[in-house]
Short mmCIF file of C-alpha atoms in Angstrom, two decimals:
data_model
loop_
_atom_site.label_atom_id
_atom_site.label_comp_id
_atom_site.label_asym_id
_atom_site.label_seq_id
_atom_site.Cartn_x
_atom_site.Cartn_y
_atom_site.Cartn_z
CA MET A 278 -0.04 -0.02 0.02
CA GLN A 279 1.55 3.35 -1.15
CA ARG A 280 1.47 6.19 1.37
CA THR A 281 -0.45 9.23 0.34
CA SER A 282 1.62 12.48 0.20
CA PHE A 283 0.23 15.77 1.36
CA SER A 284 3.20 17.95 0.37
CA ASP A 285 1.29 19.74 -2.28
CA ALA A 286 -2.00 20.05 -0.24
CA ARG A 287 -2.97 23.66 0.54
CA CYS A 288 -4.29 22.74 4.01
CA PRO A 289 -1.69 23.70 6.68
CA ILE A 290 -2.78 20.79 8.70
CA ALA A 291 -2.22 18.33 5.84
CA ARG A 292 1.11 19.84 5.03
CA SER A 293 2.20 19.74 8.66
CA LEU A 294 1.19 16.14 8.91
CA GLU A 295 3.37 15.42 5.93
CA ARG A 296 6.34 16.40 8.02
CA VAL A 297 5.43 15.09 11.47
CA GLY A 298 2.30 12.90 11.19
CA GLU A 299 4.00 9.61 11.80
CA TRP A 300 4.09 8.80 15.52
CA TRP A 301 7.85 8.10 15.67
CA SER A 302 8.49 11.58 14.20
CA ILE A 303 6.50 13.24 17.07
CA LEU A 304 8.17 10.97 19.57
CA LEU A 305 11.61 11.76 18.24
CA LEU A 306 10.76 15.50 18.38
CA ARG A 307 9.60 14.95 22.11
CA ASP A 308 12.94 13.38 22.83
CA ALA A 309 14.87 16.22 21.16
CA PHE A 310 13.02 18.67 23.32
CA LEU A 311 14.18 16.56 26.31
CA GLY A 312 17.77 17.06 25.33
CA MET A 313 18.48 13.94 23.27
CA THR A 314 20.58 14.35 20.30
CA ARG A 315 22.39 11.02 19.48
CA PHE A 316 21.03 8.05 17.48
CA ASP A 317 21.77 5.68 20.30
CA GLU A 318 19.89 7.95 22.77
CA PHE A 319 16.85 8.05 20.69
CA GLN A 320 17.01 4.31 19.98
CA THR A 321 17.34 3.44 23.68
CA SER A 322 14.46 5.82 24.59
CA LEU A 323 12.11 4.69 21.92
CA GLY A 324 12.94 0.94 21.34
CA ILE A 325 12.81 1.76 17.63
CA ALA A 326 14.47 -0.35 14.93
CA PRO A 327 17.70 1.10 13.54
CA ASN A 328 16.56 1.18 9.98
CA MET A 329 13.21 2.93 11.03
CA LEU A 330 15.15 5.48 13.21
CA THR A 331 17.37 6.26 10.29
CA ARG A 332 14.47 6.86 7.93
CA ARG A 333 12.65 9.16 10.56
CA LEU A 334 15.74 11.06 11.39
CA ARG A 335 16.34 11.71 7.64
CA ALA A 336 12.80 12.72 7.18
CA LEU A 337 12.92 15.23 10.08
CA THR A 338 16.24 16.58 8.76
CA GLU A 339 14.77 16.98 5.13
CA ALA A 340 11.69 18.69 6.62
CA GLY A 341 14.14 21.26 8.38
CA LEU A 342 12.92 20.25 11.92
CA LEU A 343 16.45 18.80 12.88
CA GLU A 344 19.85 19.58 11.77
CA ARG A 345 22.45 16.75 11.40
CA ARG A 346 25.85 17.80 12.82
CA ARG A 347 28.98 15.75 13.09
CA TYR A 348 30.57 15.51 16.53
CA ASN A 349 33.10 12.99 15.90
CA ASP A 350 35.41 12.36 12.93
CA LYS A 351 36.81 8.89 13.62
CA PRO A 352 34.60 7.20 13.44
CA PRO A 353 32.23 9.69 11.96
CA ARG A 354 29.34 10.22 14.27
CA TYR A 355 26.35 12.71 14.11
CA GLU A 356 24.03 14.37 16.37
CA TYR A 357 20.59 15.78 15.66
CA VAL A 358 19.66 19.11 17.07
CA LEU A 359 16.39 21.01 16.83
CA THR A 360 16.40 23.79 14.20
CA PRO A 361 14.22 26.97 14.73
CA ARG A 362 11.47 25.28 12.76
CA GLY A 363 11.79 22.17 15.05
CA ARG A 364 11.75 24.39 18.20
CA ASP A 365 8.46 26.01 16.82
CA PHE A 366 6.90 22.59 17.28
CA ARG A 367 7.12 22.76 21.04
CA PRO A 368 3.52 24.32 21.61
CA VAL A 369 2.16 21.37 19.50
CA LEU A 370 3.87 18.89 21.89
CA VAL A 371 2.69 20.92 24.96
CA ALA A 372 -0.80 20.82 23.57
CA LEU A 373 -0.69 17.10 22.84
CA MET A 374 0.65 16.40 26.41
CA ALA A 375 -2.14 18.52 28.00
CA TRP A 376 -4.81 16.73 25.87
CA GLY A 377 -3.42 13.37 26.68
CA ASN A 378 -3.07 14.06 30.45
CA ARG A 379 -6.71 15.37 30.46
CA HIS A 380 -8.21 12.49 28.48
CA PHE A 381 -6.05 9.43 28.69
CA ALA A 382 -3.78 9.43 31.95
CA THR A 383 -6.26 7.49 34.14
CA GLU A 384 -3.32 6.73 36.47
CA GLY A 385 -2.35 10.37 36.63
CA PRO A 386 -0.09 12.55 34.30
CA ALA A 387 3.34 10.89 33.41
CA MET A 388 4.63 14.32 32.42
CA GLN A 389 3.62 17.83 33.51
CA LEU A 390 4.62 21.31 32.53
CA ILE A 391 5.79 23.25 35.58
CA ASP A 392 6.18 26.96 35.99
CA GLU A 393 9.78 27.12 37.25
CA VAL A 394 9.11 30.46 38.97
CA THR A 395 5.98 29.26 40.90
CA GLY A 396 6.45 25.60 40.94
CA VAL A 397 2.81 25.39 39.90
CA VAL A 398 1.62 22.90 37.16
CA ALA A 399 0.86 24.98 34.02
CA GLN A 400 -2.55 24.60 32.31
CA PRO A 401 -1.64 25.17 28.67
CA VAL A 402 -4.15 26.96 26.50
CA VAL A 403 -3.95 28.31 22.88
CA VAL A 404 -4.31 32.16 22.87
CA ASP A 405 -4.48 34.73 20.24
CA ALA A 406 -1.14 36.57 20.31
CA ASN A 407 -2.88 39.84 19.18
CA THR A 408 -5.39 40.07 22.03
CA GLY A 409 -4.23 37.49 24.56
CA VAL A 410 -7.74 35.97 24.49
CA PRO A 411 -7.85 32.14 24.68
CA ILE A 412 -8.89 30.54 21.27
CA ASP A 413 -12.33 29.02 21.54
CA ARG A 414 -15.04 27.68 19.30
CA GLU A 415 -17.45 30.54 20.10
CA ARG A 416 -15.13 33.61 19.37
CA HIS A 417 -12.80 32.20 16.79
CA VAL A 418 -13.70 30.57 13.34
CA LEU A 419 -11.76 29.21 10.46
CA HIS A 420 -11.92 31.16 7.20
CA PRO A 421 -10.21 30.41 4.02
CA GLY A 422 -6.94 32.22 3.68
CA PRO A 423 -5.23 33.98 0.65
CA GLY A 424 -3.47 30.73 -0.28
CA ALA A 425 -6.54 28.45 -0.23
CA ASP A 426 -7.41 26.51 -3.36
CA ALA A 427 -10.87 25.51 -4.39
CA ARG A 428 -10.85 22.24 -2.35
CA THR A 429 -9.85 24.00 0.89
CA ARG A 430 -12.06 26.94 0.24
CA ALA A 431 -15.11 24.58 -0.26
CA ARG A 432 -14.18 22.63 2.86
CA VAL A 433 -13.99 25.71 5.09
CA GLU A 434 -17.08 27.27 3.37
CA LYS A 435 -19.10 24.10 4.15
CA PHE A 436 -18.00 24.38 7.80
CA LEU A 437 -19.11 28.07 8.00
CA GLU A 438 -22.54 26.98 6.52
CA ARG A 439 -22.88 24.31 9.23
CA ARG A 440 -21.80 26.69 11.93
CA ALA A 441 -24.33 29.22 10.76
CA GLN A 442 -27.14 26.56 10.80
CA GLU A 443 -26.11 25.51 14.35
CA ARG A 444 -26.35 29.07 15.51
CA ASP A 445 -29.74 29.62 13.95
CA ALA A 446 -31.04 26.41 15.52
CA SER A 447 -29.82 27.55 19.02
CA THR A 448 -31.02 31.01 18.91
CA PRO A 449 -34.55 31.36 20.52
CA SER A 450 -37.05 32.72 18.11
CA SER A 451 -38.39 36.08 18.81
CA HIS A 452 -42.28 35.67 18.78
#
């Protein structure tokens, strides 16, 4: 079965999944954020087969999320460090962690984000950088952007129609 490529898709979610949508990739980025840089560290942490690890590291490097750097000449050895693009993935990992803790950590959170100044467990939310207002379904709505193709535009416009219908159905009539 051939894998579908989303590299040419106009949807930013599809394009992002093209780069990090495979679970090993996300777990490798998690480990990179935990300070791991070397092949053997990743392999030990994940228990991943060497050939799969090589492919995932190559893909993350080609996507510009990791940079491969030589740290030893004889024998040649490389480390993998986060690039600025890779560091920009941190909020996605934090959001996944918070969501997983909220919905799937029945035994309690295995990892938490702690404010090092106060020592308090942080409660991550996505906020609008322009206003500081948390992003929520009531106030914020998707619209087609300037780069939207016909397929993306149709998908989002259908969403907007459904949203309008939901709002109309929930608004009390004024008789």
